[in-house]
Amino acid sequence: MRKVVLDCDPGMDDSMAIVMAAKSEALKLLAVTTVSGNYPVEVTSRNARKVLEMLSRTDIPVARGMAHPMVRQSPKDPFTHGADGQAENNLPEPKMPLSALHAADLIIKLVMANPGEVAILCTGPMTNLAMAITKAPEIVPMIESVIAISGAFGLNEYAFLNATGDTPQSEWNVYVDPEAADIVYRSGVKLVALGLDIATHFSVNFSEAQIAAFAASDRKEARFLSRAIRFVNDRGFDAYCTIIDCMAVGYAIDPTLVATKAYRVGVETKDGLTLGMTVRDGRHHHVWEQLPLVNVGISADHGRFLQLLSELTLQ
Ligand code: BDR
Ligand code: CA
């Protein structure tokens, strides 16, 4: 089993990422850590525990993390995940306690206790991970890898058609805390960045029959997903919005689902038109060697990904 920590800001798609990570037999979910992003950290910490209680997996600790980006105010999300942050599923208030540790400290502790074995799945802004790396830089070579829903790399039309940040070409998680992303990207950690190019592809969709199967299932998490799909459909969005973050978990379970390519990438931290943009240097010549090498997701087998997600949700 691959050991993972899921660092997230649930969020409906983060919630489904927790479902996948907790239910997959290929993964050992050591902890869920939470951060401000889609919603303030109080809400995301509550939502993470609601999901684990829905799954009866209160053995998995939840540690609350950063309440704000490293140097900025939290921006307002132009997309809404609903009043509860979970597509108005209105799950019961959680009873399980939070970990006594701060998310960054729990990440440091788990990585140090399992050197070379823990992959960090980042499906929110990278604030917690950047704090952990800043506080204990010695953990960088001990992290098995970071698999992040992060960036938009201009590889296809989805990269920018579905830009989730509040600038024309940014992805939400980077846009919220570009300084944190910059720290993680430049840290030397083995980073796999799954951007909007592949994670918001319009072929990430469900048939009416599949949605009906989720709605009719005796699994609460399947009914959660069916309601989330209806919630986004009612607001004019396609179903991919409900499962963007799941691709990081899918890739952790089965790396053959996504093809990656190493590119030099820089994160724009200057305010204005391009704030939060992940600039990929794909040139044949004169490449900026000073930019970090990032393994960027360039294509995905969306059919197999959806199959895996459906199976895990319904089982
Ligand atoms: C990211 O934005 C958030 O709204 C989603 O949860 C996902 O992590 C995609 O850009
Ligand atoms: Ca998220």
Short mmCIF file of C-alpha atoms and ligand atoms in Angstrom, two decimals:
data_model
loop_
_atom_site.label_atom_id
_atom_site.label_comp_id
_atom_site.label_asym_id
_atom_site.label_seq_id
_atom_site.Cartn_x
_atom_site.Cartn_y
_atom_site.Cartn_z
CA MET A 1 0.00 0.00 0.00
CA ARG A 2 1.28 3.43 -0.92
CA LYS A 3 1.32 5.74 2.10
CA VAL A 4 -0.36 9.09 1.43
CA VAL A 5 -1.39 12.26 3.22
CA LEU A 6 -4.23 14.17 1.60
CA ASP A 7 -3.82 17.93 2.05
CA CYS A 8 -7.07 19.54 0.96
CA ASP A 9 -9.70 22.28 1.21
CA PRO A 10 -13.07 20.48 0.93
CA GLY A 11 -14.84 21.53 -1.30
CA MET A 12 -17.04 18.98 -3.08
CA ASP A 13 -14.28 17.53 -5.25
CA ASP A 14 -11.84 17.37 -2.33
CA SER A 15 -14.59 15.49 -0.49
CA MET A 16 -14.73 12.91 -3.28
CA ALA A 17 -10.92 12.76 -3.25
CA ILE A 18 -11.12 11.81 0.44
CA VAL A 19 -13.67 9.11 -0.46
CA MET A 20 -11.33 7.62 -3.06
CA ALA A 21 -8.22 7.81 -0.87
CA ALA A 22 -9.95 6.30 2.15
CA LYS A 23 -11.58 3.48 0.20
CA SER A 24 -8.75 2.43 -2.13
CA GLU A 25 -6.93 -0.72 -1.08
CA ALA A 26 -3.88 0.52 -2.96
CA LEU A 27 -3.44 3.44 -0.57
CA LYS A 28 -2.88 3.83 3.14
CA LEU A 29 -4.33 7.21 4.02
CA LEU A 30 -2.24 8.29 7.00
CA ALA A 31 -3.97 11.63 7.55
CA VAL A 32 -6.11 14.33 6.04
CA THR A 33 -4.76 17.84 6.52
CA THR A 34 -6.83 20.91 5.82
CA VAL A 35 -6.19 24.41 4.59
CA SER A 36 -8.11 27.55 3.70
CA GLY A 37 -8.93 27.64 0.02
CA ASN A 38 -12.37 26.93 -1.30
CA TYR A 39 -13.61 27.91 2.19
CA PRO A 40 -12.02 29.08 5.47
CA VAL A 41 -10.06 26.37 7.27
CA GLU A 42 -12.74 26.00 9.97
CA VAL A 43 -15.18 24.92 7.26
CA THR A 44 -12.74 22.71 5.35
CA SER A 45 -11.70 21.00 8.61
CA ARG A 46 -15.33 20.34 9.44
CA ASN A 47 -16.07 19.06 5.96
CA ALA A 48 -13.10 16.66 5.95
CA ARG A 49 -14.36 15.12 9.19
CA LYS A 50 -17.93 14.96 7.86
CA VAL A 51 -16.69 12.85 4.96
CA LEU A 52 -14.64 10.52 7.15
CA GLU A 53 -17.64 10.05 9.45
CA MET A 54 -19.84 9.33 6.41
CA LEU A 55 -17.33 6.59 5.53
CA SER A 56 -17.03 5.40 9.16
CA ARG A 57 -13.27 6.08 8.93
CA THR A 58 -12.77 8.14 12.06
CA ASP A 59 -9.49 6.26 12.57
CA ILE A 60 -7.91 8.62 10.01
CA PRO A 61 -6.71 11.80 11.76
CA VAL A 62 -7.65 15.24 10.49
CA ALA A 63 -5.24 18.08 11.26
CA ARG A 64 -6.23 21.69 10.71
CA GLY A 65 -3.70 23.86 8.93
CA MET A 66 -3.18 27.36 7.67
CA ALA A 67 -6.01 29.83 7.91
CA HIS A 68 -4.52 32.22 5.37
CA PRO A 69 -2.15 32.16 2.41
CA MET A 70 1.49 32.84 3.31
CA VAL A 71 1.55 36.55 2.53
CA ARG A 72 -1.87 37.41 1.09
CA GLN A 73 -5.48 37.67 2.08
CA SER A 74 -7.72 34.79 1.05
CA PRO A 75 -9.44 35.68 -2.23
CA LYS A 76 -13.10 35.02 -2.85
CA ASP A 77 -13.84 31.99 -5.02
CA PRO A 78 -15.75 32.97 -8.17
CA PHE A 79 -17.08 29.37 -8.24
CA THR A 80 -19.18 28.18 -5.32
CA HIS A 81 -19.28 24.75 -3.74
CA GLY A 82 -22.56 25.70 -2.04
CA ALA A 83 -23.51 27.05 1.38
CA ASP A 84 -21.90 24.10 3.16
CA GLY A 85 -18.94 23.78 0.77
CA GLN A 86 -20.16 20.31 -0.18
CA ALA A 87 -22.70 21.01 -2.91
CA GLU A 88 -25.40 21.42 -0.26
CA ASN A 89 -25.31 17.80 0.75
CA ASN A 90 -25.69 19.08 4.32
CA LEU A 91 -23.92 16.17 5.98
CA PRO A 92 -24.30 15.88 9.78
CA GLU A 93 -22.00 17.97 11.95
CA PRO A 94 -18.90 15.93 12.79
CA LYS A 95 -18.19 14.52 16.22
CA MET A 96 -14.63 13.26 15.77
CA PRO A 97 -12.01 15.58 17.25
CA LEU A 98 -9.30 17.33 15.29
CA SER A 99 -5.71 16.20 15.72
CA ALA A 100 -3.85 18.13 18.39
CA LEU A 101 -1.13 18.84 15.81
CA HIS A 102 -1.09 21.60 13.23
CA ALA A 103 -1.30 20.24 9.68
CA ALA A 104 2.26 21.35 8.84
CA ASP A 105 3.61 19.61 11.96
CA LEU A 106 1.69 16.43 11.22
CA ILE A 107 3.09 16.40 7.67
CA ILE A 108 6.62 16.83 9.06
CA LYS A 109 6.06 14.10 11.65
CA LEU A 110 4.62 11.57 9.19
CA VAL A 111 7.32 12.16 6.58
CA MET A 112 10.10 11.85 9.15
CA ALA A 113 8.59 8.67 10.56
CA ASN A 114 8.34 7.12 7.06
CA PRO A 115 11.32 8.50 5.10
CA GLY A 116 10.94 8.04 1.35
CA GLU A 117 7.51 6.45 1.71
CA VAL A 118 4.88 9.15 2.02
CA ALA A 119 3.33 10.84 -1.00
CA ILE A 120 1.60 14.13 -0.27
CA LEU A 121 -1.54 14.62 -2.34
CA CYS A 122 -2.26 18.35 -2.53
CA THR A 123 -5.75 19.26 -3.67
CA GLY A 124 -5.87 22.74 -2.17
CA PRO A 125 -3.54 25.72 -1.99
CA MET A 126 -0.01 24.58 -1.05
CA THR A 127 0.20 26.69 2.12
CA ASN A 128 0.54 23.77 4.56
CA LEU A 129 3.21 22.04 2.54
CA ALA A 130 5.14 25.26 2.00
CA MET A 131 5.04 25.89 5.74
CA ALA A 132 6.22 22.34 6.48
CA ILE A 133 9.10 22.69 4.01
CA THR A 134 10.03 26.09 5.37
CA LYS A 135 9.98 24.87 8.96
CA ALA A 136 11.79 21.58 8.29
CA PRO A 137 13.60 21.74 4.93
CA GLU A 138 15.27 18.41 5.70
CA ILE A 139 11.99 16.63 4.87
CA VAL A 140 12.19 17.54 1.16
CA PRO A 141 14.31 14.53 0.09
CA MET A 142 12.27 12.31 2.42
CA ILE A 143 8.97 13.03 0.65
CA GLU A 144 8.21 10.20 -1.78
CA SER A 145 6.49 12.69 -4.11
CA VAL A 146 3.98 15.50 -4.18
CA ILE A 147 1.01 14.90 -6.46
CA ALA A 148 -0.92 18.12 -6.81
CA ILE A 149 -3.95 19.48 -8.57
CA SER A 150 -2.05 22.54 -9.56
CA GLY A 151 -1.68 24.92 -12.44
CA ALA A 152 -2.72 25.23 -16.04
CA PHE A 153 0.00 24.59 -18.56
CA GLY A 154 -1.44 25.65 -21.90
CA LEU A 155 -1.25 22.17 -23.38
CA ASN A 156 -4.81 22.27 -24.68
CA GLU A 157 -7.91 24.44 -24.67
CA TYR A 158 -9.10 23.14 -21.27
CA ALA A 159 -6.10 24.70 -19.56
CA PHE A 160 -7.52 28.15 -20.01
CA LEU A 161 -11.18 27.53 -20.92
CA ASN A 162 -11.72 26.21 -17.41
CA ALA A 163 -9.36 28.55 -15.56
CA THR A 164 -10.53 28.36 -11.96
CA GLY A 165 -8.51 31.22 -10.50
CA ASP A 166 -9.72 34.78 -10.76
CA THR A 167 -7.24 35.86 -13.43
CA PRO A 168 -7.59 34.80 -17.07
CA GLN A 169 -4.97 32.03 -16.96
CA SER A 170 -4.64 30.79 -13.39
CA GLU A 171 -5.73 27.71 -11.56
CA TRP A 172 -7.43 28.24 -8.19
CA ASN A 173 -5.01 26.40 -5.91
CA VAL A 174 -2.02 28.31 -7.27
CA TYR A 175 -3.93 31.58 -7.52
CA VAL A 176 -4.94 31.49 -3.83
CA ASP A 177 -1.39 31.12 -2.58
CA PRO A 178 1.13 31.65 -5.37
CA GLU A 179 3.98 32.24 -2.91
CA ALA A 180 3.36 28.82 -1.34
CA ALA A 181 3.22 27.17 -4.75
CA ASP A 182 6.45 28.93 -5.69
CA ILE A 183 8.17 27.56 -2.57
CA VAL A 184 7.00 24.00 -3.25
CA TYR A 185 7.75 24.12 -6.98
CA ARG A 186 11.28 25.41 -6.30
CA SER A 187 11.97 23.17 -3.29
CA GLY A 188 13.49 20.28 -5.24
CA VAL A 189 10.72 17.92 -4.16
CA LYS A 190 9.58 15.41 -6.78
CA LEU A 191 6.45 17.22 -7.96
CA VAL A 192 3.74 15.94 -10.25
CA ALA A 193 1.42 18.79 -11.23
CA LEU A 194 -1.91 17.73 -12.68
CA GLY A 195 -3.30 20.88 -14.18
CA LEU A 196 -6.61 21.99 -15.59
CA ASP A 197 -5.41 20.69 -18.98
CA ILE A 198 -6.21 17.15 -17.88
CA ALA A 199 -8.24 17.44 -14.67
CA THR A 200 -11.06 19.52 -16.13
CA HIS A 201 -11.26 17.84 -19.52
CA PHE A 202 -14.84 17.78 -20.83
CA SER A 203 -14.58 14.01 -21.32
CA VAL A 204 -14.57 13.81 -17.50
CA ASN A 205 -18.30 13.32 -17.44
CA PHE A 206 -20.92 10.77 -16.42
CA SER A 207 -23.83 9.30 -18.36
CA GLU A 208 -27.38 9.67 -17.02
CA ALA A 209 -27.29 5.92 -16.25
CA GLN A 210 -24.16 6.33 -14.11
CA ILE A 211 -25.66 9.29 -12.24
CA ALA A 212 -28.81 7.24 -11.65
CA ALA A 213 -26.67 4.37 -10.30
CA PHE A 214 -25.00 6.76 -7.84
CA ALA A 215 -28.39 8.14 -6.76
CA ALA A 216 -29.84 4.66 -6.24
CA SER A 217 -26.83 3.26 -4.38
CA ASP A 218 -26.98 2.34 -0.71
CA ARG A 219 -23.57 4.04 -0.35
CA LYS A 220 -23.90 7.51 1.14
CA GLU A 221 -20.81 8.68 -0.77
CA ALA A 222 -22.41 7.67 -4.10
CA ARG A 223 -25.54 9.64 -3.24
CA PHE A 224 -23.28 12.54 -2.18
CA LEU A 225 -21.73 12.49 -5.66
CA SER A 226 -25.07 12.30 -7.45
CA ARG A 227 -26.32 15.35 -5.54
CA ALA A 228 -23.09 17.22 -6.27
CA ILE A 229 -23.45 16.52 -10.00
CA ARG A 230 -27.03 17.83 -9.94
CA PHE A 231 -25.86 20.88 -7.97
CA VAL A 232 -23.26 21.86 -10.57
CA ASN A 233 -25.51 20.94 -13.52
CA ASP A 234 -28.21 23.23 -12.13
CA ARG A 235 -25.69 26.05 -12.19
CA GLY A 236 -24.63 25.41 -15.78
CA PHE A 237 -21.44 23.46 -15.09
CA ASP A 238 -20.52 19.95 -16.18
CA ALA A 239 -19.91 17.03 -13.83
CA TYR A 240 -16.11 17.34 -14.02
CA CYS A 241 -16.33 20.10 -11.36
CA THR A 242 -17.37 17.54 -8.76
CA ILE A 243 -14.29 15.36 -9.19
CA ILE A 244 -11.38 17.58 -10.29
CA ASP A 245 -9.31 16.71 -7.21
CA CYS A 246 -9.96 13.00 -7.61
CA MET A 247 -7.42 12.82 -10.40
CA ALA A 248 -4.58 13.29 -7.89
CA VAL A 249 -5.86 10.28 -5.96
CA GLY A 250 -6.46 8.31 -9.15
CA TYR A 251 -2.89 8.98 -10.24
CA ALA A 252 -1.56 7.94 -6.81
CA ILE A 253 -3.48 4.67 -7.10
CA ASP A 254 -2.54 4.00 -10.71
CA PRO A 255 0.19 6.15 -12.28
CA THR A 256 -0.57 4.67 -15.71
CA LEU A 257 -3.74 6.80 -15.75
CA VAL A 258 -1.77 9.96 -16.53
CA ALA A 259 1.18 10.58 -18.82
CA THR A 260 3.57 13.23 -17.58
CA LYS A 261 6.42 15.17 -19.08
CA ALA A 262 9.11 17.17 -17.30
CA TYR A 263 8.97 20.87 -18.06
CA ARG A 264 10.58 23.93 -16.57
CA VAL A 265 7.79 25.84 -14.83
CA GLY A 266 7.69 29.16 -13.02
CA VAL A 267 4.89 30.46 -10.80
CA GLU A 268 3.87 34.08 -11.32
CA THR A 269 3.72 35.81 -7.93
CA LYS A 270 3.34 39.37 -9.19
CA ASP A 271 -0.07 40.98 -8.87
CA GLY A 272 -2.08 41.73 -11.96
CA LEU A 273 -3.14 40.01 -15.13
CA THR A 274 -1.00 36.88 -14.74
CA LEU A 275 -1.00 36.37 -10.95
CA GLY A 276 -0.96 32.65 -10.18
CA MET A 277 -0.12 31.60 -13.71
CA THR A 278 2.10 28.53 -14.04
CA VAL A 279 4.36 29.50 -16.91
CA ARG A 280 5.68 26.46 -18.77
CA ASP A 281 8.90 26.95 -20.69
CA GLY A 282 8.38 24.58 -23.59
CA ARG A 283 10.83 26.15 -25.96
CA HIS A 284 13.30 24.22 -28.07
CA HIS A 285 16.01 26.77 -27.37
CA HIS A 286 17.05 29.24 -24.71
CA VAL A 287 15.00 27.49 -22.01
CA TRP A 288 15.27 29.12 -18.61
CA GLU A 289 17.34 26.49 -16.81
CA GLN A 290 16.86 28.37 -13.55
CA LEU A 291 13.20 27.30 -13.45
CA PRO A 292 12.43 24.08 -11.56
CA LEU A 293 11.65 20.86 -13.41
CA VAL A 294 8.08 19.77 -12.78
CA ASN A 295 6.39 16.57 -14.00
CA VAL A 296 3.36 18.01 -15.73
CA GLY A 297 0.33 15.87 -16.57
CA ILE A 298 0.02 16.00 -20.36
CA SER A 299 -2.75 13.48 -21.04
CA ALA A 300 -4.98 11.14 -19.11
CA ASP A 301 -7.02 8.04 -19.74
CA HIS A 302 -10.27 9.64 -18.63
CA GLY A 303 -12.34 6.52 -19.28
CA ARG A 304 -10.25 4.37 -16.95
CA PHE A 305 -10.12 7.16 -14.39
CA LEU A 306 -13.92 7.43 -14.32
CA GLN A 307 -14.19 3.67 -14.07
CA LEU A 308 -11.87 3.59 -11.05
CA LEU A 309 -13.70 6.45 -9.38
CA SER A 310 -17.12 4.87 -9.96
CA GLU A 311 -16.00 1.50 -8.65
CA LEU A 312 -14.50 2.99 -5.49
CA THR A 313 -17.56 5.18 -4.89
CA LEU A 314 -20.05 2.36 -5.32
CA GLN A 315 -18.14 -0.42 -3.53
C1 BDR B 1 -9.25 23.42 -7.77
O1 BDR B 1 -10.13 24.48 -7.44
C2 BDR B 1 -10.97 24.08 -6.39
O2 BDR B 1 -12.21 24.73 -6.43
C3 BDR B 1 -11.09 22.60 -6.51
O3 BDR B 1 -11.36 22.00 -5.26
C4 BDR B 1 -9.76 22.17 -7.08
O4 BDR B 1 -8.85 21.81 -6.07
C5 BDR B 1 -9.16 23.28 -9.26
O5 BDR B 1 -8.62 24.43 -9.79
CA CA B 2 -9.60 21.57 -3.80
#
